[in-house]
mmCIF file of C-alpha atoms in Angstrom:
data_model
loop_
_atom_site.group_PDB
_atom_site.id
_atom_site.type_symbol
_atom_site.label_atom_id
_atom_site.label_comp_id
_atom_site.label_asym_id
_atom_site.label_seq_id
_atom_site.Cartn_x
_atom_site.Cartn_y
_atom_site.Cartn_z
ATOM 1 C CA UNK A 1 0.000 0.000 0.000
ATOM 2 C CA UNK A 2 1.340 3.467 -0.936
ATOM 3 C CA UNK A 3 2.239 5.734 1.937
ATOM 4 C CA UNK A 4 -0.076 8.739 2.283
ATOM 5 C CA UNK A 5 1.715 12.046 2.577
ATOM 6 C CA UNK A 6 0.449 14.930 4.628
ATOM 7 C CA UNK A 7 -0.883 17.579 2.210
ATOM 8 C CA UNK A 8 0.453 20.338 4.477
ATOM 9 C CA UNK A 9 3.953 18.866 4.930
ATOM 10 C CA UNK A 10 6.724 20.019 2.644
ATOM 11 C CA UNK A 11 8.721 17.318 0.920
ATOM 12 C CA UNK A 12 11.511 17.129 -1.634
ATOM 13 C CA UNK A 13 11.854 14.410 -4.246
ATOM 14 C CA UNK A 14 15.477 13.359 -4.621
ATOM 15 C CA UNK A 15 17.150 11.068 -7.092
ATOM 16 C CA UNK A 16 18.458 7.711 -5.888
ATOM 17 C CA UNK A 17 21.993 9.019 -6.479
ATOM 18 C CA UNK A 18 21.390 12.143 -4.378
ATOM 19 C CA UNK A 19 19.858 10.115 -1.558
ATOM 20 C CA UNK A 20 22.767 7.670 -1.626
ATOM 21 C CA UNK A 21 25.302 10.514 -1.490
ATOM 22 C CA UNK A 22 23.530 12.272 1.388
ATOM 23 C CA UNK A 23 23.129 9.049 3.383
ATOM 24 C CA UNK A 24 26.798 8.176 2.825
ATOM 25 C CA UNK A 25 27.785 11.591 4.147
ATOM 26 C CA UNK A 26 25.475 11.247 7.154
ATOM 27 C CA UNK A 27 26.825 7.774 7.941
ATOM 28 C CA UNK A 28 30.360 9.156 7.875
ATOM 29 C CA UNK A 29 29.354 11.992 10.218
ATOM 30 C CA UNK A 30 27.587 9.540 12.518
ATOM 31 C CA UNK A 31 30.764 7.455 12.646
ATOM 32 C CA UNK A 32 32.815 10.530 13.479
ATOM 33 C CA UNK A 33 30.460 11.411 16.336
ATOM 34 C CA UNK A 34 30.611 7.857 17.702
ATOM 35 C CA UNK A 35 34.395 8.079 17.491
ATOM 36 C CA UNK A 36 34.388 11.314 19.476
ATOM 37 C CA UNK A 37 32.151 9.735 22.109
ATOM 38 C CA UNK A 38 34.530 6.785 22.388
ATOM 39 C CA UNK A 39 37.480 9.150 22.741
ATOM 40 C CA UNK A 40 35.727 10.925 25.625
ATOM 41 C CA UNK A 41 34.836 7.611 27.270
ATOM 42 C CA UNK A 42 38.468 6.532 26.979
ATOM 43 C CA UNK A 43 39.801 9.811 28.423
ATOM 44 C CA UNK A 44 41.501 10.886 25.200
ATOM 45 C CA UNK A 45 43.626 14.023 25.264
ATOM 46 C CA UNK A 46 41.536 17.209 24.864
ATOM 47 C CA UNK A 47 43.379 18.448 21.773
ATOM 48 C CA UNK A 48 42.849 15.101 20.041
ATOM 49 C CA UNK A 49 39.106 15.190 20.816
ATOM 50 C CA UNK A 50 38.826 18.787 19.638
ATOM 51 C CA UNK A 51 40.627 17.900 16.411
ATOM 52 C CA UNK A 52 38.028 15.221 15.741
ATOM 53 C CA UNK A 53 35.206 17.630 16.625
ATOM 54 C CA UNK A 54 36.604 20.045 14.061
ATOM 55 C CA UNK A 55 36.671 17.283 11.439
ATOM 56 C CA UNK A 56 33.030 16.404 12.210
ATOM 57 C CA UNK A 57 32.019 20.059 11.908
ATOM 58 C CA UNK A 58 33.744 20.230 8.514
ATOM 59 C CA UNK A 59 31.824 17.138 7.423
ATOM 60 C CA UNK A 60 28.530 18.697 8.550
ATOM 61 C CA UNK A 61 29.397 21.902 6.693
ATOM 62 C CA UNK A 62 30.160 19.901 3.570
ATOM 63 C CA UNK A 63 26.818 18.092 3.893
ATOM 64 C CA UNK A 64 25.053 21.443 4.283
ATOM 65 C CA UNK A 65 26.769 22.864 1.183
ATOM 66 C CA UNK A 66 25.688 19.902 -0.932
ATOM 67 C CA UNK A 67 22.110 20.114 0.336
ATOM 68 C CA UNK A 68 21.991 23.902 -0.058
ATOM 69 C CA UNK A 69 23.325 23.682 -3.614
ATOM 70 C CA UNK A 70 20.680 21.138 -4.493
ATOM 71 C CA UNK A 71 17.971 23.283 -2.917
ATOM 72 C CA UNK A 72 19.018 26.331 -4.924
ATOM 73 C CA UNK A 73 19.280 24.422 -8.219
ATOM 74 C CA UNK A 74 15.902 22.743 -7.807
ATOM 75 C CA UNK A 75 13.411 24.242 -5.341
ATOM 76 C CA UNK A 76 14.496 27.888 -5.576
ATOM 77 C CA UNK A 77 15.084 27.840 -9.341
ATOM 78 C CA UNK A 78 11.694 26.205 -9.967
ATOM 79 C CA UNK A 79 9.985 28.768 -7.751
ATOM 80 C CA UNK A 80 11.634 31.623 -9.692
ATOM 81 C CA UNK A 81 10.641 30.060 -13.032
ATOM 82 C CA UNK A 82 7.070 29.932 -11.741
ATOM 83 C CA UNK A 83 7.179 33.658 -10.964
ATOM 84 C CA UNK A 84 7.190 33.280 -7.198
ATOM 85 C CA UNK A 85 9.609 34.734 -4.675
ATOM 86 C CA UNK A 86 8.572 32.578 -1.709
ATOM 87 C CA UNK A 87 11.557 30.193 -1.891
ATOM 88 C CA UNK A 88 13.948 33.088 -2.560
ATOM 89 C CA UNK A 89 12.781 34.852 0.607
ATOM 90 C CA UNK A 90 12.989 31.562 2.502
ATOM 91 C CA UNK A 91 16.560 31.113 1.229
ATOM 92 C CA UNK A 92 17.545 34.622 2.340
ATOM 93 C CA UNK A 93 16.185 33.920 5.832
ATOM 94 C CA UNK A 94 18.006 30.585 5.933
ATOM 95 C CA UNK A 95 21.314 32.145 4.895
ATOM 96 C CA UNK A 96 20.930 34.800 7.586
ATOM 97 C CA UNK A 97 20.451 32.047 10.199
ATOM 98 C CA UNK A 98 23.402 30.041 8.867
ATOM 99 C CA UNK A 99 25.718 33.040 8.931
ATOM 100 C CA UNK A 100 25.170 33.960 12.595
#
């Protein structure tokens, strides 16, 4: 049976390739976070833990860049082609939050 989607919920259709790439990135980030937790549990040296935290933050930033690029090329571009500015305004607000 097909899953019913909420008519008020926003969704984004992604290609199998895009989903695979995003999941791969998230799995890598999840592994990094588990590694950091293990380092803390094993009393690793602070600088070593912080180095791994920095690497995880870089991975999250990379994930965000990929997702943001996709959003601009698809959702925002489609909205502009349709003569709407809703997604453009949403993007401006998002960028302001991300740049705090």
